[in-house]
Coordinates of N, CA and C in Angstrom, one line a residue:
M27 N -8.8 -36.3 3.9 CA -8.6 -35.2 3.2 C -6.7 -34.8 3.9
S28 N -5.7 -34.7 2.9 CA -4.1 -33.9 3.2 C -4.7 -32.7 3.4
E29 N -5.5 -31.8 2.9 CA -5.5 -30.4 2.4 C -5.3 -30.1 3.9
K30 N -4.7 -29.0 4.7 CA -4.8 -27.9 5.3 C -5.3 -26.6 5.1
I31 N -6.0 -26.4 5.6 CA -7.1 -24.9 5.3 C -7.0 -24.1 5.9
L32 N -6.5 -23.0 6.0 CA -6.7 -22.0 7.4 C -8.2 -20.9 6.8
V33 N -9.8 -20.8 7.5 CA -10.6 -20.4 7.1 C -10.3 -19.0 8.3
T34 N -10.6 -17.9 7.7 CA -10.8 -16.5 8.1 C -12.3 -16.3 8.7
G35 N -12.8 -15.7 9.8 CA -14.0 -15.3 10.0 C -15.3 -16.7 9.7
G36 N -14.4 -17.8 10.3 CA -14.6 -18.8 10.3 C -16.1 -19.1 11.8
C37 N -16.1 -18.4 12.5 CA -17.3 -18.6 13.3 C -18.5 -17.7 12.5
G38 N -18.4 -17.1 12.0 CA -19.6 -16.3 11.2 C -20.8 -17.0 10.1
F39 N -21.4 -16.3 9.9 CA -22.8 -17.0 9.5 C -21.9 -17.7 8.6
I40 N -21.0 -17.4 7.2 CA -20.8 -17.9 6.2 C -20.2 -19.1 6.2
G41 N -18.9 -18.1 7.3 CA -17.7 -18.9 8.0 C -18.3 -20.6 8.9
S42 N -18.9 -20.3 9.6 CA -19.0 -21.3 10.3 C -19.4 -22.7 9.4
N43 N -20.3 -22.2 8.9 CA -21.7 -23.5 7.7 C -20.6 -24.0 6.8
L44 N -19.9 -23.2 6.2 CA -18.7 -23.8 5.7 C -17.2 -24.9 6.6
V45 N -17.1 -24.2 7.5 CA -15.9 -25.2 8.5 C -17.2 -26.6 8.7
N46 N -17.9 -26.1 9.0 CA -18.2 -27.6 9.6 C -18.9 -28.3 8.8
K47 N -19.0 -27.6 7.4 CA -18.8 -28.9 6.0 C -17.8 -29.3 5.6
L48 N -16.8 -28.7 6.3 CA -15.0 -29.6 5.4 C -14.5 -30.1 6.8
V49 N -14.6 -29.9 8.2 CA -14.4 -30.3 8.7 C -15.1 -32.6 8.7
A50 N -16.5 -31.6 8.7 CA -17.5 -33.6 8.4 C -16.8 -33.8 7.4
D51 N -16.0 -33.0 6.0 CA -15.9 -33.2 4.8 C -14.4 -34.3 5.1
G52 N -13.3 -33.9 6.3 CA -12.5 -34.6 6.9 C -11.1 -33.8 6.5
Y53 N -10.9 -32.4 6.0 CA -10.4 -31.3 5.8 C -9.7 -30.8 7.0
S54 N -8.7 -31.0 7.4 CA -7.7 -30.0 8.5 C -8.0 -28.6 8.7
V55 N -9.1 -28.6 9.4 CA -9.2 -27.2 9.4 C -8.9 -26.1 10.4
S56 N -8.0 -25.0 10.4 CA -8.3 -24.0 11.5 C -8.6 -22.7 11.4
V57 N -9.1 -21.9 12.0 CA -10.0 -21.0 12.3 C -9.4 -20.3 13.2
L58 N -9.6 -18.8 12.3 CA -9.0 -17.7 12.7 C -10.6 -16.7 12.7
D59 N -11.0 -16.5 13.7 CA -11.9 -15.6 14.5 C -11.6 -14.7 15.4
D60 N -12.2 -13.2 15.3 CA -12.2 -12.5 16.2 C -13.4 -12.8 17.7
L61 N -13.8 -13.2 17.2 CA -15.5 -13.1 17.5 C -16.2 -11.9 17.4
S62 N -16.0 -11.3 17.1 CA -16.8 -9.8 17.6 C -18.3 -9.6 16.7
T63 N -18.3 -10.7 16.1 CA -19.6 -10.9 15.5 C -19.6 -12.5 14.9
G64 N -18.8 -13.0 14.8 CA -19.6 -14.2 15.0 C -19.4 -14.7 16.7
Q65 N -19.7 -16.4 16.1 CA -20.0 -16.7 17.5 C -19.3 -18.3 17.9
K66 N -18.5 -18.5 19.0 CA -17.5 -20.3 19.1 C -18.8 -21.1 18.9
E67 N -20.7 -21.2 19.3 CA -21.4 -21.9 20.0 C -21.0 -22.5 18.1
Y68 N -21.4 -21.9 17.1 CA -21.6 -22.0 16.0 C -21.3 -23.3 15.4
I69 N -19.7 -23.1 15.4 CA -18.6 -23.9 15.5 C -18.9 -24.8 16.6
K70 N -19.5 -25.2 17.3 CA -19.0 -26.4 18.3 C -18.9 -27.3 18.4
E71 N -19.7 -28.5 17.8 CA -19.2 -29.2 17.3 C -17.8 -29.8 16.1
S72 N -18.2 -28.3 15.7 CA -16.5 -29.3 14.6 C -15.1 -29.7 15.4
L73 N -14.9 -28.4 16.6 CA -14.2 -28.3 17.1 C -13.8 -29.1 18.8
G74 N -15.0 -29.8 18.3 CA -14.8 -31.5 19.3 C -14.4 -32.6 18.3
E75 N -14.2 -32.1 17.1 CA -13.3 -32.7 15.8 C -11.8 -32.6 15.9
K76 N -10.1 -33.8 16.3 CA -9.3 -33.7 15.7 C -9.0 -32.4 14.9
N77 N -9.4 -33.0 14.1 CA -9.0 -32.0 12.6 C -9.5 -30.4 12.6
C78 N -10.2 -29.6 13.7 CA -10.6 -28.5 13.7 C -10.3 -27.6 15.4
K79 N -9.3 -26.5 14.9 CA -8.9 -25.7 15.6 C -8.7 -24.0 15.4
L80 N -9.0 -23.3 16.3 CA -10.1 -22.3 17.0 C -8.9 -21.3 17.4
T81 N -8.3 -20.5 16.6 CA -7.8 -18.8 17.1 C -8.5 -18.2 17.0
V82 N -8.8 -17.5 18.1 CA -9.3 -16.4 18.5 C -8.4 -15.2 18.3
G83 N -8.8 -14.2 17.5 CA -7.6 -13.2 16.3 C -7.5 -12.7 15.6
S84 N -7.3 -11.5 15.4 CA -8.2 -10.9 14.1 C -7.0 -10.8 13.1
I85 N -7.5 -10.7 11.8 CA -6.7 -10.3 10.3 C -5.5 -9.5 10.8
T86 N -5.9 -8.5 11.3 CA -4.9 -7.1 11.5 C -3.4 -7.4 12.4
N87 N -3.8 -9.0 12.6 CA -1.9 -8.9 13.5 C -1.7 -9.8 12.3
L88 N -0.3 -9.1 11.6 CA -0.1 -10.1 10.6 C 1.0 -11.1 11.3
S89 N 1.4 -11.1 12.6 CA 2.1 -12.1 13.1 C 1.7 -13.4 13.4
L90 N 0.0 -13.0 14.1 CA -0.2 -14.3 13.9 C -0.5 -14.5 13.0
L91 N -1.1 -14.5 11.9 CA -1.7 -14.9 10.4 C 0.1 -15.7 10.4
E92 N 1.0 -15.1 10.3 CA 2.4 -15.3 9.8 C 2.5 -17.0 10.5
K93 N 2.3 -16.8 11.7 CA 2.5 -18.8 12.4 C 1.7 -19.2 12.1
L94 N 0.0 -19.0 12.0 CA -1.1 -20.0 11.6 C -1.1 -20.4 10.1
L95 N -0.1 -19.6 9.1 CA -0.2 -20.1 8.2 C 0.6 -20.8 7.6
V96 N 1.4 -21.6 8.4 CA 3.2 -22.5 8.3 C 1.8 -23.8 7.6
G97 N 2.5 -23.7 7.4 CA 1.7 -24.8 6.5 C 0.5 -26.3 5.8
V98 N -0.4 -24.2 5.8 CA -1.4 -23.9 5.5 C -1.1 -24.1 3.5
D99 N -2.5 -25.2 3.1 CA -2.4 -25.4 1.9 C -3.6 -24.4 1.1
V100 N -4.3 -23.4 1.4 CA -5.9 -22.8 1.1 C -5.9 -22.2 1.9
V101 N -6.2 -20.7 1.7 CA -6.7 -20.0 3.0 C -7.8 -19.3 2.2
I102 N -8.6 -19.3 3.0 CA -10.7 -19.5 3.0 C -11.0 -17.9 3.8
H103 N -11.1 -16.8 2.3 CA -11.1 -15.9 3.9 C -12.1 -15.1 3.3
E104 N -12.9 -15.4 4.9 CA -13.9 -14.8 4.7 C -14.4 -13.6 5.9
A105 N -13.1 -13.5 6.8 CA -13.4 -12.3 7.6 C -14.0 -10.8 6.9
A106 N -14.7 -10.0 7.4 CA -14.5 -8.8 7.0 C -15.1 -7.6 8.3
K107 N -15.8 -6.4 8.2 CA -16.6 -6.1 9.0 C -18.0 -5.6 7.8
P108 N -18.9 -6.4 8.6 CA -19.4 -6.5 7.4 C -21.5 -4.8 7.5
D109 N -21.0 -4.5 8.4 CA -22.3 -3.5 8.7 C -22.0 -2.4 8.0
V110 N -22.3 -2.7 6.3 CA -22.4 -1.4 5.5 C -22.8 0.3 6.1
R111 N -23.6 0.1 6.9 CA -24.2 1.4 7.3 C -23.3 2.2 8.3
A112 N -22.7 1.4 9.1 CA -21.4 1.5 10.7 C -20.6 2.5 9.5
S113 N -20.1 1.9 8.3 CA -18.7 2.4 8.0 C -19.4 4.2 7.0
I114 N -20.5 4.2 7.1 CA -20.5 5.3 6.6 C -20.2 6.6 7.5
D115 N -19.9 6.3 8.8 CA -19.6 7.5 9.6 C -18.5 7.1 9.9
N116 N -17.2 6.0 9.8 CA -16.4 6.0 10.1 C -15.7 4.6 9.0
L117 N -15.1 5.1 8.2 CA -14.9 4.4 7.2 C -13.5 3.4 7.2
F118 N -12.9 4.3 8.8 CA -11.6 3.4 8.9 C -12.6 2.2 9.7
V119 N -14.0 2.1 9.6 CA -13.4 0.2 9.9 C -13.9 -0.6 9.0
D120 N -14.1 -0.2 7.6 CA -13.8 -0.9 6.2 C -12.1 -1.2 6.3
F121 N -11.5 -0.2 5.9 CA -10.5 0.1 5.8 C -9.0 -0.5 6.1
D122 N -9.4 -0.6 7.6 CA -8.4 -0.9 8.8 C -8.5 -2.3 8.7
T123 N -9.8 -3.5 8.7 CA -10.1 -4.3 8.7 C -10.3 -5.1 7.2
N124 N -10.9 -4.9 6.4 CA -11.4 -5.8 5.2 C -10.4 -5.5 3.8
V125 N -10.1 -4.0 3.9 CA -8.4 -3.9 3.2 C -7.0 -4.4 3.1
L126 N -6.2 -3.8 4.7 CA -5.5 -3.9 5.4 C -5.2 -5.3 5.9
G127 N -6.1 -5.7 6.9 CA -6.6 -6.8 7.0 C -5.8 -8.0 5.6
T128 N -6.7 -7.9 4.4 CA -7.0 -8.5 3.7 C -4.8 -8.3 3.1
L129 N -4.6 -7.5 3.1 CA -2.9 -7.3 2.9 C -2.2 -8.2 3.5
N130 N -2.6 -8.0 4.9 CA -2.0 -8.6 6.0 C -2.1 -10.7 5.4
V131 N -2.8 -11.4 5.2 CA -3.5 -12.2 4.7 C -2.9 -12.8 3.2
L132 N -2.3 -11.4 2.7 CA -1.7 -12.0 2.0 C -0.4 -12.0 1.6
Q133 N 0.8 -11.1 2.3 CA 1.7 -10.9 3.3 C 2.5 -11.5 3.9
A134 N 1.3 -13.2 4.4 CA 1.3 -13.9 5.3 C 1.7 -15.3 4.6
M135 N 1.0 -15.2 3.5 CA 0.8 -16.2 2.5 C 2.2 -16.5 1.9
K136 N 2.7 -15.2 1.5 CA 4.3 -15.1 1.0 C 4.9 -15.5 1.1
K137 N 5.2 -15.4 2.5 CA 5.9 -15.5 3.3 C 5.7 -16.7 4.1
N138 N 5.1 -17.7 3.5 CA 4.8 -19.2 4.3 C 4.6 -20.0 2.5
K139 N 4.4 -19.5 1.4 CA 4.3 -19.6 0.3 C 3.2 -21.0 -0.1
V140 N 2.0 -20.1 0.8 CA 0.5 -20.7 0.4 C -0.2 -20.3 -0.7
P141 N -0.2 -21.7 -1.6 CA -0.2 -20.9 -3.2 C -1.7 -20.5 -3.9
K142 N -2.5 -20.6 -2.3 CA -4.5 -20.3 -2.8 C -5.0 -20.2 -2.0
I143 N -5.8 -18.7 -2.8 CA -7.3 -17.9 -1.7 C -8.2 -18.3 -2.3
I144 N -9.6 -18.4 -1.3 CA -10.8 -17.9 -2.6 C -10.8 -16.7 -0.8
F145 N -11.6 -16.0 -1.7 CA -12.0 -14.7 -1.1 C -13.3 -14.8 -1.2
A146 N -14.2 -14.7 -0.4 CA -15.5 -14.2 -0.5 C -15.6 -12.8 -0.5
S147 N -16.2 -12.2 -1.5 CA -16.0 -10.8 -2.3 C -17.7 -10.6 -2.2
S148 N -18.2 -9.8 -2.4 CA -19.6 -9.0 -2.5 C -20.1 -8.7 -3.8
G149 N -21.1 -9.5 -4.6 CA -22.2 -8.8 -5.8 C -22.8 -7.7 -5.3
G150 N -23.7 -8.4 -4.1 CA -24.5 -7.1 -3.9 C -23.7 -5.5 -3.4
T151 N -22.4 -5.5 -3.8 CA -22.1 -4.4 -3.1 C -20.8 -4.0 -4.3
V152 N -20.5 -4.4 -4.7 CA -18.9 -4.0 -5.9 C -19.7 -3.5 -7.4
Y153 N -20.6 -4.1 -7.3 CA -21.4 -3.3 -8.6 C -22.2 -2.1 -8.8
G154 N -22.3 -1.6 -7.2 CA -22.9 -0.5 -7.4 C -24.8 -0.8 -7.8
E155 N -25.3 0.4 -7.5 CA -27.0 0.6 -8.6 C -26.6 0.4 -9.9
T156 N -26.6 -1.1 -10.3 CA -26.4 -1.3 -12.0 C -28.1 -1.6 -12.3
E157 N -27.6 -1.6 -13.5 CA -29.4 -1.6 -14.1 C -29.1 -3.0 -15.4
V158 N -27.8 -3.9 -14.9 CA -27.7 -4.8 -15.7 C -28.3 -5.9 -15.0
I159 N -29.3 -6.9 -15.1 CA -29.8 -8.3 -13.8 C -30.2 -8.9 -15.6
P160 N -29.2 -10.3 -15.0 CA -28.6 -10.4 -13.6 C -27.3 -9.7 -14.1
T161 N -26.5 -9.4 -13.3 CA -25.2 -9.0 -13.0 C -23.6 -9.8 -14.2
P162 N -23.2 -9.3 -15.2 CA -21.8 -10.4 -15.2 C -20.7 -10.5 -14.4
E163 N -20.3 -11.4 -14.6 CA -18.6 -11.2 -13.8 C -17.5 -9.6 -14.6
T164 N -18.1 -9.7 -15.9 CA -17.2 -8.4 -16.9 C -18.1 -7.4 -16.0
E165 N -18.9 -7.2 -15.6 CA -19.6 -5.6 -15.7 C -18.7 -5.2 -14.3
P166 N -18.3 -3.9 -14.6 CA -17.2 -2.8 -13.9 C -18.0 -2.3 -12.4
F167 N -16.7 -2.3 -11.7 CA -17.1 -2.3 -10.2 C -17.3 -0.6 -10.6
A168 N -18.6 -0.4 -9.7 CA -18.9 0.7 -9.5 C -20.1 1.0 -7.6
P169 N -18.7 0.8 -6.7 CA -19.7 0.8 -5.5 C -19.8 2.1 -5.1
I170 N -20.9 2.2 -4.0 CA -21.6 3.5 -3.7 C -21.1 2.9 -2.3
S171 N -21.4 2.5 -1.7 CA -20.9 2.7 0.2 C -19.0 2.0 -0.1
H172 N -18.8 1.9 1.4 CA -17.0 2.7 1.3 C -17.0 0.4 1.9
Y173 N -18.0 -0.5 2.0 CA -17.9 -1.5 2.8 C -17.6 -2.2 1.0
G174 N -18.8 -1.6 0.0 CA -18.6 -1.5 -1.8 C -16.9 -1.5 -2.1
A175 N -16.5 -0.6 -1.3 CA -15.2 -0.4 -1.7 C -14.1 -0.8 -1.8
S176 N -14.5 -1.2 -0.3 CA -12.9 -1.9 0.4 C -13.9 -3.7 -0.2
K177 N -14.3 -3.9 -0.2 CA -14.3 -5.6 -1.2 C -13.5 -5.5 -2.9
A178 N -14.3 -4.6 -2.9 CA -13.3 -3.9 -4.5 C -11.8 -3.8 -4.9
A179 N -11.5 -3.5 -3.7 CA -10.0 -3.2 -3.2 C -9.4 -4.3 -2.8
C180 N -10.1 -5.3 -1.8 CA -9.6 -6.5 -1.8 C -9.3 -7.7 -3.0
E181 N -10.5 -7.0 -3.8 CA -10.2 -8.1 -5.0 C -9.0 -7.6 -6.2
Q182 N -8.3 -6.1 -6.3 CA -7.6 -6.1 -7.0 C -6.1 -6.0 -6.4
Y183 N -6.7 -5.7 -5.3 CA -5.1 -6.4 -4.5 C -5.2 -8.2 -4.5
I184 N -6.3 -8.6 -4.6 CA -5.3 -10.1 -4.5 C -5.4 -10.5 -6.1
T185 N -5.5 -9.6 -7.1 CA -5.7 -10.2 -8.3 C -4.1 -9.1 -8.7
S186 N -3.7 -8.5 -8.3 CA -2.5 -8.6 -8.1 C -1.4 -9.2 -7.7
F187 N -1.4 -9.6 -5.8 CA -0.5 -10.5 -5.6 C -0.8 -12.3 -6.1
S188 N -1.9 -12.5 -7.1 CA -1.8 -13.7 -7.6 C -0.9 -13.5 -9.4
S189 N -0.8 -12.1 -9.8 CA 0.0 -11.4 -11.3 C 1.2 -12.2 -10.4
L190 N 1.9 -10.9 -9.0 CA 3.3 -11.2 -9.0 C 3.8 -12.5 -8.2
H191 N 3.2 -12.6 -7.6 CA 3.5 -13.9 -6.0 C 3.0 -15.0 -7.2
N192 N 2.5 -16.0 -8.3 CA 2.6 -17.2 -8.5 C 1.1 -17.8 -7.8
L193 N 0.1 -17.2 -7.6 CA -1.2 -17.5 -6.8 C -2.1 -17.8 -7.5
E194 N -3.0 -19.0 -6.9 CA -4.3 -19.0 -7.4 C -4.7 -18.6 -6.6
A195 N -5.5 -17.6 -7.4 CA -6.5 -16.9 -6.8 C -8.2 -16.9 -7.3
I196 N -9.3 -17.5 -6.3 CA -10.7 -17.2 -6.5 C -11.6 -16.1 -5.6
S197 N -12.0 -15.2 -6.8 CA -12.9 -14.0 -6.2 C -14.5 -14.7 -6.3
L198 N -15.4 -15.4 -5.1 CA -16.5 -15.3 -5.0 C -17.7 -14.5 -5.2
R199 N -18.5 -13.8 -5.6 CA -19.4 -12.4 -5.3 C -21.0 -13.0 -5.2
F200 N -20.8 -13.1 -3.9 CA -22.1 -13.0 -3.5 C -23.2 -12.2 -3.7
G201 N -24.4 -12.9 -3.4 CA -25.2 -12.0 -3.2 C -26.1 -12.0 -2.1
N202 N -26.8 -12.0 -1.7 CA -27.7 -12.2 -0.2 C -27.4 -13.2 -0.1
I203 N -27.2 -14.2 1.0 CA -26.9 -14.7 1.6 C -28.2 -15.4 2.6
F204 N -29.1 -16.3 3.2 CA -29.9 -16.4 4.8 C -29.7 -18.1 4.3
G205 N -29.6 -18.3 5.6 CA -30.3 -19.6 6.1 C -29.6 -19.3 8.1
P206 N -30.2 -20.7 8.1 CA -29.5 -21.0 9.7 C -27.5 -20.3 9.8
P207 N -26.8 -20.1 10.7 CA -28.2 -20.0 11.2 C -28.2 -18.5 12.1
S208 N -28.2 -17.6 10.9 CA -28.4 -16.3 10.7 C -30.0 -15.7 11.3
N209 N -30.1 -14.8 12.1 CA -31.3 -14.6 13.2 C -31.9 -12.8 12.3
N210 N -31.5 -12.5 11.3 CA -31.7 -11.5 11.0 C -31.8 -11.1 9.7
G211 N -32.5 -10.2 8.6 CA -32.5 -9.8 7.4 C -33.6 -9.7 6.6
V212 N -33.7 -9.7 5.5 CA -35.0 -9.6 4.9 C -36.0 -10.7 5.0
M213 N -34.5 -11.6 4.7 CA -35.4 -13.3 4.6 C -36.0 -13.8 5.4
Y214 N -35.2 -13.9 6.6 CA -35.6 -13.8 8.5 C -36.8 -13.5 8.6
D215 N -36.7 -12.4 8.3 CA -37.8 -10.8 9.0 C -39.2 -11.5 7.7
F216 N -39.2 -12.5 6.2 CA -40.0 -12.5 6.0 C -41.2 -13.0 6.8
F217 N -39.4 -14.7 7.1 CA -40.4 -16.3 7.3 C -41.4 -15.6 9.1
W218 N -40.6 -15.5 9.5 CA -40.5 -15.7 10.7 C -42.2 -14.5 10.9
K219 N -42.8 -13.2 10.2 CA -43.7 -13.1 10.4 C -45.0 -13.9 9.4
L220 N -44.4 -14.7 9.0 CA -45.7 -15.0 7.9 C -46.0 -16.9 9.4
K221 N -44.6 -17.5 9.4 CA -44.4 -18.4 11.3 C -45.8 -17.6 12.4
K222 N -45.4 -16.4 12.3 CA -46.4 -15.9 13.8 C -47.6 -15.1 12.8
D223 N -47.6 -15.6 12.1 CA -49.1 -15.0 11.2 C -49.5 -15.6 9.9
P224 N -49.1 -17.0 9.8 CA -49.8 -17.0 8.3 C -51.0 -16.6 7.6
T225 N -52.3 -15.5 8.1 CA -53.0 -14.9 6.8 C -52.3 -13.3 7.0
S226 N -51.3 -13.4 7.4 CA -51.2 -12.0 6.6 C -49.3 -11.6 6.8
L227 N -49.5 -10.5 5.6 CA -47.9 -10.1 5.3 C -47.4 -8.8 4.7
E228 N -47.0 -8.3 5.5 CA -47.2 -6.7 5.3 C -46.0 -6.9 3.6
I229 N -46.4 -5.9 3.0 CA -45.7 -6.0 1.6 C -45.6 -4.7 1.7
L230 N -44.0 -3.8 1.5 CA -42.9 -3.2 1.6 C -42.9 -2.6 0.5
G231 N -43.1 -1.3 -0.1 CA -43.0 -0.4 -1.6 C -44.0 -1.1 -2.1
N232 N -44.1 -0.9 -3.6 CA -44.5 -1.0 -4.7 C -45.3 -3.0 -4.4
G233 N -44.2 -3.9 -3.8 CA -44.8 -5.5 -3.8 C -43.6 -6.1 -4.9
K234 N -42.8 -4.5 -5.9 CA -42.8 -5.0 -6.7 C -41.1 -5.2 -7.3
Q235 N -40.6 -5.1 -6.1 CA -38.6 -4.9 -5.8 C -37.8 -6.5 -6.1
V236 N -36.7 -6.5 -6.6 CA -36.4 -7.8 -7.2 C -35.1 -7.8 -6.5
K237 N -34.9 -8.9 -5.8 CA -33.2 -8.9 -5.4 C -33.3 -10.4 -5.2
S238 N -31.0 -10.5 -4.9 CA -31.6 -11.8 -5.5 C -30.5 -12.6 -4.1
Y239 N -31.4 -14.1 -4.2 CA -30.9 -14.0 -2.7 C -30.3 -16.0 -3.0
L240 N -29.2 -15.8 -1.7 CA -28.6 -17.5 -2.6 C -28.8 -17.9 -0.8
Y241 N -29.2 -19.1 -1.3 CA -29.8 -20.3 0.2 C -28.2 -20.5 0.7
I242 N -27.4 -20.6 2.0 CA -26.5 -20.7 3.0 C -25.9 -22.0 2.3
S243 N -26.4 -22.9 1.9 CA -25.6 -24.9 1.6 C -25.2 -24.4 0.1
D244 N -25.9 -22.9 -1.0 CA -25.7 -23.8 -2.5 C -24.1 -22.7 -2.3
C245 N -24.1 -22.0 -1.6 CA -22.7 -20.9 -0.7 C -21.9 -21.9 -0.4
V246 N -21.4 -22.6 0.3 CA -21.1 -22.9 1.3 C -20.5 -24.5 -0.5
E247 N -21.3 -24.6 -0.6 CA -21.0 -25.8 -2.0 C -20.3 -24.8 -2.8
A248 N -20.4 -23.5 -3.5 CA -19.7 -23.0 -4.4 C -17.8 -22.7 -3.5
H249 N -18.2 -22.7 -2.2 CA -16.9 -22.1 -1.7 C -16.1 -24.2 -2.1
I250 N -17.1 -25.2 -1.7 CA -16.3 -26.3 -1.8 C -15.6 -26.9 -3.6
K251 N -16.1 -26.5 -4.1 CA -16.7 -26.3 -6.2 C -14.9 -25.6 -6.2
S252 N -14.9 -24.4 -5.9 CA -13.8 -23.6 -6.0 C -12.2 -24.3 -5.1
L253 N -13.0 -24.9 -4.4 CA -11.6 -25.7 -3.3 C -11.3 -27.1 -4.2
K254 N -12.1 -26.7 -4.9 CA -11.8 -28.8 -5.5 C -11.1 -27.7 -6.8
S255 N -11.1 -27.2 -7.6 CA -11.0 -26.6 -9.1 C -9.5 -26.4 -9.1

């Protein structure tokens, strides 16, 4: 593959799975991650390959982004502060990294004439408590968390940049992703409890709750299809 790709948040749960797939497929991959939640260990094998390089840093650093984006063909933007509850007490946690960080990515792309961005949005938060299930892409944004608001804002900025600067942009609104190497969340707890005791399982609520889940390999495949589109 001749394309050079920058993956922000490439040591996180989704990002690391994506990086490992891209490297295995022969893409030239540059990873940017501040390692605040991601782990270098997740992409250890990929870093042993010639076509993968990690830079430890943040998307809040515009000058760093401008250097990293020289010669890049596509940005896959995964980096974000994902803790919905933390942003309740400090909304700037989401705004500084998610919104301003995304603006930095877009500004650096503009300076380096990078033509395409794939953005990891959040279908689980931008729509709020919609009653339309399954939720179509035409459903209006109605976030009820600062995190959801930040993702919606990022999408809108990306859309405006796309229009003003001839940028190809794809936003992927994922639901709840599960799979390795994640070791938390409802699905992880569900399987772990069954593994410990296959004869018993705690049911929360009335047992009729419905929630959308997507396995990590399908999430990665969505990125790959977007990359090739």
